[in-house]
Short mmCIF file of C-alpha atoms in Angstrom, two decimals:
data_model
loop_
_atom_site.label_atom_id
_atom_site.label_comp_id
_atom_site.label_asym_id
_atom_site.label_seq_id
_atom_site.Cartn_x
_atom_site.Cartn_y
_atom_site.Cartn_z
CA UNK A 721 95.19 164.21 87.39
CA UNK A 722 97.87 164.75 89.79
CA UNK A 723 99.55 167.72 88.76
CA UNK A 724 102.40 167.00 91.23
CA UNK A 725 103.38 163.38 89.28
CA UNK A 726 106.35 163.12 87.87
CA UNK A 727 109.33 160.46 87.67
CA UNK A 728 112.13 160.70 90.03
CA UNK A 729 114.65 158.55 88.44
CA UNK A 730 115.22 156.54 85.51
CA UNK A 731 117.31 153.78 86.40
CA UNK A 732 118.68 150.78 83.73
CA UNK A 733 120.95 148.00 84.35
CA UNK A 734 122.83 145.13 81.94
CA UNK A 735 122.25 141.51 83.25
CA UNK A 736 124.91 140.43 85.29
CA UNK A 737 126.19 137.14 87.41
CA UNK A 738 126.31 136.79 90.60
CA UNK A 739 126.57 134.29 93.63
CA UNK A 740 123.43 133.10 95.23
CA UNK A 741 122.99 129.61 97.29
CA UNK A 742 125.90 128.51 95.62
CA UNK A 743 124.96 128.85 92.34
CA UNK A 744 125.78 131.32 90.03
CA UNK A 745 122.38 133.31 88.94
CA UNK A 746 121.79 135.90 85.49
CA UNK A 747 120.16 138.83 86.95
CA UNK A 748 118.76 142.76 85.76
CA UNK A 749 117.66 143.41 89.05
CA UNK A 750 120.82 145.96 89.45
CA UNK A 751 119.38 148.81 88.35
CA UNK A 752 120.89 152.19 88.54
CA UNK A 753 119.84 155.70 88.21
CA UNK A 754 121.21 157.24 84.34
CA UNK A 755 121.18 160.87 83.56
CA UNK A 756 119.57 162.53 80.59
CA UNK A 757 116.73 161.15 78.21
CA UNK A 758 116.43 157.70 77.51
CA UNK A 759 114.55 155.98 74.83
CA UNK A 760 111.40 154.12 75.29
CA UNK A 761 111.42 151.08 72.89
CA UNK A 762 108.32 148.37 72.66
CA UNK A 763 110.19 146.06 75.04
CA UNK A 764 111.49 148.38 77.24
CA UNK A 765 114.10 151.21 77.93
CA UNK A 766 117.24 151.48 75.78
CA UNK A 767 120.32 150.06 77.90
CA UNK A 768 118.05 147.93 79.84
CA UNK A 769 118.07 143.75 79.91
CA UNK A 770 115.81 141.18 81.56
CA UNK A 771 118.08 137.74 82.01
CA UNK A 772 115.72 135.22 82.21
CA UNK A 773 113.01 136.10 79.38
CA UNK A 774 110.02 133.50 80.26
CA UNK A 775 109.73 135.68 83.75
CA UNK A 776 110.65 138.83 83.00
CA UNK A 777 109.98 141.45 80.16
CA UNK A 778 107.83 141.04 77.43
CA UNK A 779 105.11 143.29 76.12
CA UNK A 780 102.85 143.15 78.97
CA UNK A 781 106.70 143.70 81.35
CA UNK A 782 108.08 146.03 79.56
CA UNK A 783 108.85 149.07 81.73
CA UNK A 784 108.50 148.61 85.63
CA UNK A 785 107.53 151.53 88.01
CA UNK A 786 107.60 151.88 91.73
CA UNK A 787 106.38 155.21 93.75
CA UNK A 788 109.29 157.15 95.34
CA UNK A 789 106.96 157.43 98.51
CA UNK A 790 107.36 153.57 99.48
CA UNK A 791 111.00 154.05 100.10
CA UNK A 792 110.69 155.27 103.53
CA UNK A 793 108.46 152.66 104.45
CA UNK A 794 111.42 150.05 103.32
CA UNK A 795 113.84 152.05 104.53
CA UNK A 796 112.16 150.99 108.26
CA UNK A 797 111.88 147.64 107.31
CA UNK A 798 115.37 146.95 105.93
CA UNK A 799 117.45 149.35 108.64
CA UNK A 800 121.10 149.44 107.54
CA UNK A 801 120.38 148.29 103.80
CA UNK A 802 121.16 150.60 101.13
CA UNK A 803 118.05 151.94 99.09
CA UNK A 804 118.69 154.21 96.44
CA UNK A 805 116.43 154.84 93.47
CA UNK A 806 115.94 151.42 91.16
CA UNK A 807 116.92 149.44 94.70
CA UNK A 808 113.98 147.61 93.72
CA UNK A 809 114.63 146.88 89.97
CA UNK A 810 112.16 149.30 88.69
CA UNK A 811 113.03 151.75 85.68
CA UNK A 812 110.82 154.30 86.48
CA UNK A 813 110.92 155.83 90.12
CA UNK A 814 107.74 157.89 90.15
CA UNK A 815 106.13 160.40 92.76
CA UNK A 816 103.03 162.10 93.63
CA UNK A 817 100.80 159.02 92.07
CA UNK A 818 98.73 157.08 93.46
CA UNK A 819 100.33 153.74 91.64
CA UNK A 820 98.31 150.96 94.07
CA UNK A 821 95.09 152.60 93.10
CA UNK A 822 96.13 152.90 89.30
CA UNK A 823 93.32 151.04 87.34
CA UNK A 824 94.68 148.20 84.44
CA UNK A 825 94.23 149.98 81.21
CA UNK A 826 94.84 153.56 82.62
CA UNK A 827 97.57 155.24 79.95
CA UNK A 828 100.42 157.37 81.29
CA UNK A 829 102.22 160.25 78.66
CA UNK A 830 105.88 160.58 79.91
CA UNK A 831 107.68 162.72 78.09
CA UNK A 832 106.67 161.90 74.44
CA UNK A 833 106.39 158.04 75.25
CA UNK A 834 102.77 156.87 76.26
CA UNK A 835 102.71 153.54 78.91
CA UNK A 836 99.47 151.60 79.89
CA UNK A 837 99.54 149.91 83.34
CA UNK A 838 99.70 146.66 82.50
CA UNK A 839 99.55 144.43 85.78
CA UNK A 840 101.38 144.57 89.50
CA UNK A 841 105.12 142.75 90.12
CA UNK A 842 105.06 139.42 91.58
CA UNK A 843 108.73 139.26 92.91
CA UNK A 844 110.25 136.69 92.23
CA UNK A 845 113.47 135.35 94.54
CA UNK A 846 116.10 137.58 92.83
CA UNK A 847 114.27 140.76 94.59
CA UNK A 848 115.60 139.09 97.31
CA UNK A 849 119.22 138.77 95.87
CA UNK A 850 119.65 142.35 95.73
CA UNK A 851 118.60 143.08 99.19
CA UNK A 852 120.41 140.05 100.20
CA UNK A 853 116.74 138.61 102.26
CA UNK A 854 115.53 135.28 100.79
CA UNK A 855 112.50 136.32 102.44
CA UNK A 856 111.78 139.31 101.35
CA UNK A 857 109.76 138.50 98.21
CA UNK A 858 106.78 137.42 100.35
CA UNK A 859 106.93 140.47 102.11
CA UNK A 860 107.10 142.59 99.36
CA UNK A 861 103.89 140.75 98.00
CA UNK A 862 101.96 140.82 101.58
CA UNK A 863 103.04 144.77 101.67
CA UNK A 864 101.04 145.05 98.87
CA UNK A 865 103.92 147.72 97.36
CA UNK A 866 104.12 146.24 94.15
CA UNK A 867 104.68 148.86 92.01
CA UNK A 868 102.89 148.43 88.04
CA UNK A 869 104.42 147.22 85.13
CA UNK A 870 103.83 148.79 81.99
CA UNK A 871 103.34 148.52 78.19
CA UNK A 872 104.50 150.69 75.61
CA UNK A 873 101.44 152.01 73.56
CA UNK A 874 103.91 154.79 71.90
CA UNK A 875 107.55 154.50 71.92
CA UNK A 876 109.45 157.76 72.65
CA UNK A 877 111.80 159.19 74.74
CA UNK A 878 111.91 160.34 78.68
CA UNK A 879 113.88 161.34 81.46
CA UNK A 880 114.43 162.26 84.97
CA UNK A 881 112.32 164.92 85.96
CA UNK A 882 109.46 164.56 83.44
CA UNK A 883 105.74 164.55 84.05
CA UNK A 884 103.28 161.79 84.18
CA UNK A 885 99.94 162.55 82.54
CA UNK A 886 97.00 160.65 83.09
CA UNK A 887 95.40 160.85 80.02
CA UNK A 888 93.05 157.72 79.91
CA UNK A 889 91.61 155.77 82.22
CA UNK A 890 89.20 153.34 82.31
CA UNK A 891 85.51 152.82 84.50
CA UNK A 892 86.18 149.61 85.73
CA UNK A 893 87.55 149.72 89.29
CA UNK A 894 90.27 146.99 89.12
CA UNK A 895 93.49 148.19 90.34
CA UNK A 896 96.73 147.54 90.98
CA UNK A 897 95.80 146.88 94.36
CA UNK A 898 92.94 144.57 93.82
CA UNK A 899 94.94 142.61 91.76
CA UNK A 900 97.83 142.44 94.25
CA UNK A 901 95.06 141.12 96.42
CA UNK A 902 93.97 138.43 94.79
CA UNK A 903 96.88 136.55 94.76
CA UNK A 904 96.62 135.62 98.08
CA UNK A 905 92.69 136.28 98.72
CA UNK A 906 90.80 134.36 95.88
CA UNK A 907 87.17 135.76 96.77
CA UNK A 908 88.78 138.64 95.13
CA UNK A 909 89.39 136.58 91.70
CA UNK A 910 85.67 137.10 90.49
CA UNK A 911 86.23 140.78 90.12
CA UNK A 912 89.47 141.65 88.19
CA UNK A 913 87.47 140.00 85.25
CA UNK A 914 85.80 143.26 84.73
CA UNK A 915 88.72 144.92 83.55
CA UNK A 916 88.92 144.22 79.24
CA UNK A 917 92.65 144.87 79.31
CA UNK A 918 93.18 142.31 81.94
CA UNK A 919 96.25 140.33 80.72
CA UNK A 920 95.38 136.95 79.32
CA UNK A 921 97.45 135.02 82.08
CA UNK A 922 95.38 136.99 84.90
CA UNK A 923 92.11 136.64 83.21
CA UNK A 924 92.93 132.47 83.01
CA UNK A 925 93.78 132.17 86.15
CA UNK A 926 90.85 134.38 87.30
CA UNK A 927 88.33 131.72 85.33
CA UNK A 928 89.82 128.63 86.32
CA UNK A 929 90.12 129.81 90.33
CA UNK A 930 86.62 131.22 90.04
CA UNK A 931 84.71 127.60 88.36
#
């Protein structure tokens, strides 16, 4: 365990409309930074929303975390774009963790809520609404900076500041990473199987890719 990890920022945000291509589009992807402790339901953080329900949140989507350490790599890429914490819709900004090489399963005690990495983020195009790229979603899947989501195995309550305590993790080697990977390298399909608390979707699509 990294006795260094701990989360950054806490960041929320209510659904919202805005322009995009003409049309006008329901997004969460706003998220902001919020002071002071913040409860951890079984669908996510209090004061957050998804808008569009069959792509976002859910069990398995329930809190979203991104290392603090990836922003200066961003920063580079997107010069003259403001970045600050939650820029990429995650709730949990979290540093000193190694989150690509965070196995599925492994369990996570933040303050008195415990979270399970569940799977990586496959952005979708309103990542690139709020840094105003339709691009970038394919290059934030080919950096391979996903970031994790997670599922709530113990509701509770956390905030800015806090610890995170590794205080499970499985033997299998599938990570956040490897998984990542296989979405655009199938020879990679045939071993995220080995993890049992691959999500059902994954594990499908694993079997089916892999016949």
């Amino acid at each position: 365990m990294n006795e260094d990890a701990r989360v950054v920022s806490v960041s929320v945000a209510s659904a919202r409309t805005v322009p995009w291509k003409g049309r006008a589009v329901r997004t969460g992807i706003f998220k902001a930074p919020t002071d002071g402790r913040v409860r951890v339901r079984r669908l996510g953080l209090e004061g957050d929303e998804q808008a569009d329900l069959e792509v976002h949140g859910g069990p398995l989507k329930a809190v979203y975390a991104y290392p603090s350490e990836h922003y200066a790599f961003w920063r580079e890429e997107l010069p003259g774009t403001p970045l600050p914490w939650g820029a990429f819709g995650e709730n949990l900004t979290v540093g000193g963790l190694d989150l690509a090489g965070a196995v599925i399963g492994e369990r996570w005690r933040i303050g008195t809520a415990l979270l399970e990495v569940a799977q990586p983020r496959l952005p979708c195009y309103k990542l690139g609404i709020r840094v105003a790229d339709p691009e970038f979603p394919k290059r934030f899947l080919a950096s391979l900076r996903t970031g994790a989501y997670l599922r709530i195995i113990e509701e509770g309550v956390l905030q800015a500041g806090d610890s995170v305590q590794i205080v499970e993790r499985p033997t299998h080697n599938v990570t956040i990473r490897l998984l990542a990977e296989s979405v655009t390298d199938p020879s990679k399909l045939p071993a995220i199987l080995a993890a049992p608390q691959l999500p059902a979707s994954w594990r499908k699509h694993a079997q089916e890719k892999s016949l």
